Short mmCIF file of C-alpha atoms in Angstrom, two decimals:
data_model
loop_
_atom_site.label_atom_id
_atom_site.label_comp_id
_atom_site.label_asym_id
_atom_site.label_seq_id
_atom_site.Cartn_x
_atom_site.Cartn_y
_atom_site.Cartn_z
CA MET A 1 6.46 17.66 14.31
CA THR A 2 6.15 13.96 15.03
CA GLY A 3 4.69 11.33 12.80
CA GLN A 4 1.66 11.00 15.09
CA ALA A 5 -0.23 13.80 13.33
CA PRO A 6 -3.43 12.44 11.68
CA GLU A 7 -2.09 13.27 8.22
CA CYS A 8 1.11 11.31 8.89
CA ALA A 9 -0.77 8.34 10.34
CA ARG A 10 -3.09 8.33 7.31
CA LEU A 11 -0.12 8.27 4.93
CA ALA A 12 1.62 5.44 6.83
CA GLU A 13 -1.57 3.37 6.80
CA ALA A 14 -2.03 3.92 3.06
CA LEU A 15 1.58 2.91 2.39
CA ARG A 16 1.20 -0.26 4.49
CA GLU A 17 -1.87 -1.24 2.46
CA LEU A 18 0.01 -0.50 -0.77
CA ARG A 19 2.99 -2.57 0.35
CA GLY A 20 0.58 -5.42 1.20
CA ARG A 21 -0.68 -5.30 -2.38
CA THR A 22 2.84 -5.90 -3.66
CA GLU A 23 3.10 -9.09 -1.52
CA LEU A 24 6.79 -8.30 -1.03
CA SER A 25 8.84 -8.62 2.14
CA LEU A 26 10.67 -5.52 3.32
CA ALA A 27 13.93 -6.96 2.03
CA ALA A 28 12.40 -7.63 -1.40
CA LEU A 29 10.87 -4.15 -1.47
CA ALA A 30 14.27 -2.65 -0.66
CA ALA A 31 15.81 -4.64 -3.52
CA LYS A 32 13.30 -3.15 -5.97
CA THR A 33 13.73 0.46 -4.82
CA ALA A 34 16.51 2.83 -3.81
CA TYR A 35 15.55 2.64 -0.12
CA SER A 36 16.84 0.21 2.49
CA LYS A 37 14.84 -2.30 4.52
CA SER A 38 15.33 -0.23 7.69
CA SER A 39 14.15 2.91 5.88
CA TRP A 40 10.99 1.19 4.69
CA GLU A 41 10.35 -0.05 8.24
CA ARG A 42 10.48 3.54 9.54
CA TYR A 43 8.31 4.83 6.69
CA LEU A 44 5.64 2.15 7.17
CA ASN A 45 5.33 2.54 10.94
CA GLY A 46 5.19 6.34 10.72
CA ARG A 47 8.44 7.02 12.61
CA LYS A 48 9.85 8.91 9.64
CA LEU A 49 8.27 10.78 6.75
CA PRO A 50 9.32 9.13 3.48
CA PRO A 51 10.59 11.31 0.63
CA ARG A 52 8.14 11.88 -2.18
CA SER A 53 10.30 9.71 -4.45
CA ALA A 54 9.89 6.74 -2.06
CA VAL A 55 6.10 7.04 -2.27
CA GLN A 56 6.32 7.16 -6.06
CA ALA A 57 8.67 4.15 -6.08
CA LEU A 58 6.22 2.09 -3.99
CA CYS A 59 3.38 3.03 -6.36
CA ARG A 60 5.54 1.93 -9.30
CA VAL A 61 6.28 -1.44 -7.70
CA ALA A 62 2.59 -1.92 -6.83
CA GLY A 63 1.52 -0.87 -10.34
CA VAL A 64 -0.89 1.86 -9.18
CA PRO A 65 -1.22 5.51 -10.20
CA PRO A 66 0.65 7.71 -7.70
CA ALA A 67 -1.64 10.78 -7.65
CA ARG A 68 -3.65 9.86 -4.54
CA TYR A 69 -0.61 8.76 -2.54
CA VAL A 70 1.44 11.83 -3.50
CA ALA A 71 -1.48 14.01 -2.37
CA LEU A 72 -1.52 12.20 0.99
CA TRP A 73 2.23 12.73 1.21
CA GLU A 74 1.85 16.48 0.61
CA LEU A 75 -0.63 16.75 3.48
CA ALA A 76 1.64 14.69 5.74
CA GLU A 77 4.69 16.77 4.77
CA VAL A 78 2.93 19.99 5.79
CA ALA A 79 1.95 18.47 9.16
CA TRP A 80 5.38 16.90 9.75
CA SER A 81 7.26 20.14 9.05
CA GLY A 82 4.98 22.18 11.29
CA ARG A 83 4.03 24.53 8.47
CA GLY A 84 0.41 23.53 8.97
CA ALA A 85 0.33 24.53 12.65
CA ARG A 86 -2.14 27.28 13.42
CA PRO A 87 -0.65 30.48 14.91
CA GLY A 88 -1.91 31.60 18.30
CA PRO A 89 -4.68 34.22 18.51
CA ALA A 90 -3.45 37.62 17.39
CA ALA A 91 -3.91 40.67 19.57
CA THR A 92 -6.86 42.81 18.56
CA GLU A 93 -5.71 45.89 16.71
CA PRO A 94 -7.72 49.09 16.75
CA GLU A 95 -8.90 50.39 13.43
CA PRO A 96 -6.23 52.77 12.12
CA ALA A 97 -7.19 56.40 12.25
CA GLU A 98 -6.95 58.49 9.16
CA ALA A 99 -3.27 59.05 8.53
CA PRO A 100 -2.02 62.56 8.99
CA PRO A 101 -0.56 64.24 5.93
CA GLY A 102 2.89 62.88 5.17
CA ASP A 103 2.37 59.52 7.00
CA THR A 104 2.19 56.21 5.13
CA PRO A 105 -1.28 54.63 5.61
CA ALA A 106 -1.54 51.00 6.79
CA PRO A 107 -2.04 48.58 3.88
CA PRO A 108 -5.56 47.19 3.43
CA TRP A 109 -6.18 43.68 4.81
CA TRP A 110 -5.95 42.02 1.40
CA ARG A 111 -2.39 43.25 0.97
CA ARG A 112 -1.03 42.13 4.36
CA PRO A 113 1.67 39.39 3.91
CA VAL A 114 0.41 37.10 6.71
CA LEU A 115 -3.12 37.01 5.32
CA ILE A 116 -1.87 36.50 1.77
CA ALA A 117 0.19 33.51 2.93
CA ALA A 118 -2.78 32.06 4.83
CA ALA A 119 -5.07 32.42 1.82
CA THR A 120 -2.49 30.77 -0.43
CA ALA A 121 -2.10 27.86 1.99
CA ALA A 122 -5.87 27.41 2.18
CA CYS A 123 -6.16 27.26 -1.61
CA THR A 124 -3.32 24.73 -1.81
CA LEU A 125 -4.95 22.53 0.85
CA ALA A 126 -8.28 22.65 -0.99
CA ILE A 127 -6.62 21.49 -4.21
CA VAL A 128 -4.81 18.63 -2.44
CA LEU A 129 -7.97 17.51 -0.66
CA THR A 130 -9.82 17.47 -3.99
CA VAL A 131 -7.29 14.93 -5.28
CA VAL A 132 -7.26 12.86 -2.07
CA LEU A 133 -11.03 12.74 -1.61
CA ARG A 134 -11.89 12.20 -5.26
CA PRO A 135 -13.95 8.97 -5.44
CA SER A 136 -11.71 6.03 -6.21
CA ASP A 137 -12.60 2.70 -4.60
CA ASP A 138 -9.61 1.14 -6.29
CA PRO A 139 -6.74 3.38 -7.44
CA ARG A 140 -5.73 0.73 -9.95
CA SER A 141 -8.89 1.49 -11.95
CA THR A 142 -7.92 5.17 -12.41
CA PRO A 143 -5.00 5.34 -14.83
CA VAL A 144 -3.12 8.65 -14.87
CA SER A 145 -1.40 9.97 -17.96
CA GLY A 146 2.22 8.94 -17.95
CA THR A 147 1.78 6.22 -15.29
CA GLN A 148 1.64 2.47 -15.56
CA SER A 149 -1.87 1.07 -15.07
CA THR A 150 -2.61 -2.30 -13.57
CA VAL A 151 -1.89 -5.54 -15.42
CA ARG A 152 -4.81 -6.30 -17.75
CA GLN A 153 -3.80 -9.79 -18.83
CA VAL A 154 -2.02 -12.78 -17.35
CA LEU A 155 1.73 -12.61 -17.84
CA CYS A 156 2.66 -16.26 -17.42
CA HIS A 157 1.37 -19.80 -17.80
CA GLY A 158 2.37 -23.17 -16.39
CA ALA A 159 6.06 -23.51 -15.61
CA GLY A 160 6.55 -19.82 -16.40
CA CYS A 161 4.41 -18.96 -13.37
CA THR A 162 6.36 -21.07 -10.87
CA GLY A 163 7.96 -18.79 -8.28
CA ARG A 164 6.09 -15.68 -9.41
CA PRO A 165 3.63 -13.66 -7.24
CA PRO A 166 0.04 -14.18 -8.39
CA LEU A 167 -1.18 -10.59 -8.14
CA SER A 168 1.47 -8.81 -10.20
CA SER A 169 1.36 -11.68 -12.73
CA GLY A 170 -2.35 -11.09 -13.35
CA CYS A 171 -3.27 -14.48 -11.91
CA GLY A 172 -4.55 -13.30 -8.53
CA ASP A 173 -6.47 -10.31 -9.88
CA VAL A 174 -10.22 -10.91 -10.25
CA GLU A 175 -10.34 -8.25 -12.98
CA VAL A 176 -7.96 -10.10 -15.27
CA GLN A 177 -9.21 -12.96 -17.46
CA GLY A 178 -11.48 -14.73 -14.99
CA VAL A 179 -11.79 -15.15 -11.24
CA PRO A 180 -9.33 -17.47 -9.44
CA GLN A 181 -10.91 -20.69 -8.19
CA VAL A 182 -10.89 -21.40 -4.45
CA LEU A 183 -10.25 -25.15 -4.29
CA ARG A 184 -10.26 -25.43 -0.51
CA THR A 185 -10.43 -23.24 2.60
CA VAL A 186 -8.94 -24.32 5.94
CA ARG A 187 -9.05 -22.39 9.24
CA ARG A 188 -6.67 -22.98 12.13
CA SER A 189 -6.12 -20.78 15.20
CA GLY A 190 -7.70 -17.75 13.53
CA VAL A 191 -5.67 -18.18 10.34
CA GLU A 192 -7.55 -18.77 7.08
CA MET A 193 -5.71 -20.59 4.28
CA GLN A 194 -7.05 -21.01 0.77
CA ILE A 195 -5.72 -23.10 -2.10
CA ARG A 196 -6.31 -20.93 -5.16
CA TYR A 197 -5.99 -21.91 -8.81
CA LYS A 198 -6.40 -20.03 -12.07
CA PRO A 199 -6.84 -22.14 -15.22
CA GLU A 200 -5.76 -19.23 -17.45
CA CYS A 201 -2.38 -19.31 -15.66
CA GLY A 202 -2.16 -23.07 -15.13
CA ALA A 203 -0.90 -22.32 -11.63
CA ALA A 204 -1.91 -22.51 -7.97
CA TRP A 205 -0.93 -20.75 -4.75
CA VAL A 206 -1.93 -20.37 -1.10
CA ARG A 207 -3.57 -17.16 0.07
CA VAL A 208 -3.70 -16.49 3.82
CA SER A 209 -5.29 -14.03 6.23
CA GLY A 210 -5.13 -13.66 10.01
CA GLN A 211 -1.48 -14.78 9.96
CA HIS A 212 1.05 -14.13 12.73
CA VAL A 213 4.78 -13.45 12.78
CA GLY A 214 6.60 -16.77 12.45
CA ASP A 215 3.88 -18.58 10.48
CA ARG A 216 5.09 -20.51 7.42
CA PHE A 217 3.10 -21.76 4.45
CA GLU A 218 4.05 -23.93 1.47
CA VAL A 219 2.38 -25.05 -1.76
CA SER A 220 3.54 -27.78 -4.14
CA ALA A 221 2.38 -29.77 -7.15
CA PRO A 222 3.89 -32.68 -9.11
CA GLY A 223 6.63 -31.48 -11.42
CA SER A 224 6.94 -28.06 -9.76
CA ALA A 225 9.32 -26.85 -7.07
CA ALA A 226 7.54 -26.17 -3.77
CA GLN A 227 7.06 -22.49 -2.98
CA ARG A 228 7.05 -21.05 0.53
CA LEU A 229 5.62 -17.96 2.22
CA VAL A 230 7.18 -16.91 5.55
CA ILE A 231 5.60 -14.25 7.74
CA ALA A 232 8.82 -12.58 8.83
CA ASP A 233 7.62 -9.33 10.42
CA ARG A 234 4.52 -7.58 11.71
CA TYR A 235 4.12 -5.67 8.44
CA ALA A 236 3.15 -8.97 6.83
CA THR A 237 0.23 -9.38 9.26
CA GLY A 238 -3.18 -7.77 9.09
CA ILE A 239 -3.21 -8.00 5.28
CA LEU A 240 -3.89 -10.69 2.71
CA ARG A 241 -0.71 -12.49 1.68
CA SER A 242 -0.11 -15.04 -1.07
CA SER A 243 2.66 -17.53 -1.64
CA PRO A 244 4.49 -17.64 -4.97
CA MET A 245 2.79 -19.88 -7.53
CA VAL A 246 3.44 -23.44 -8.66
CA ALA A 247 2.61 -24.82 -12.10
CA VAL A 248 -0.27 -27.31 -12.21
CA ARG A 249 -0.95 -29.63 -15.12
CA ALA A 250 -4.46 -29.33 -16.56
CA GLY A 251 -6.89 -31.63 -14.78
CA ASN A 252 -4.43 -32.36 -11.98
CA THR A 253 -5.63 -29.92 -9.33
CA LYS A 254 -6.32 -32.75 -6.86
CA ALA A 255 -2.56 -33.28 -6.62
CA ILE A 256 -1.91 -29.78 -5.24
CA LYS A 257 -0.68 -29.87 -1.65
CA ALA A 258 -0.62 -26.96 0.77
CA CYS A 259 1.04 -27.05 4.17
CA ALA A 260 1.20 -24.69 7.14
CA GLU A 261 3.37 -24.46 10.22
CA LEU A 262 1.75 -21.90 12.49
CA ALA A 263 3.87 -20.22 15.15
CA GLY A 264 3.84 -22.36 18.29
CA SER A 265 2.03 -25.28 16.63
CA GLY A 266 5.09 -27.53 16.74
CA GLY A 267 4.86 -28.93 13.23
CA TRP A 268 3.53 -28.86 9.70
CA GLU A 269 -0.07 -29.68 8.74
CA CYS A 270 -0.88 -30.38 5.09
CA PHE A 271 -4.12 -30.49 3.14
CA ARG A 272 -5.29 -30.95 -0.46
CA PRO A 273 -8.26 -29.71 -2.52
#
């Protein structure tokens, strides 16, 4: 069975969205898990079914409960292996006549192995679908016993935030200690760039959408090392991406500088709040 089955495509799409939430490159994701960059590339584009443990590892890195994604994996695994393929139409069998004395009568329909297996599979599928289709607009808001829920407070401030990703640090999450401020929005060639700042973190970053492979973005502030975001592959497109953060002194947001070098533009363009 190829990875083009709807169940496999649905799993690959869900994993791509989950990887986008981590804001990690494939190389960085490989460094945080037991799976190589090339393996993650095959898993995310649907060319290969990931092992269950890879799905769980991605959920761990993203900080989300794994139940929904494991359920999607179980559906995809059935489709990929071919165990979910429907058998062809069976030949019509006449009703068995009453068995002569000494003959063994045919078992009733509820005891036939093929039908028992089909009923078991149907029950299993119903249970899995119940988990997958259970309402959950944001899996981070549904903690599961024994799993790590999303960050509920900011984990850094000022210089301690420099170089860290905003989302996993609690700074980019609107549910954690206030909404990030959008200091400026700039649009160029279909790419939207925002300078974002969160006072509770004392840090700023650039968030982008509509980006293309080869685009580069940078954010800097006085006293902090500039941080860069490079769109290295197509898996970093079609999703929101954020640069690492830079520390910003209180009241000094006007000094933040963001720059972009879009693929084919021929140079950097910078802007401030």
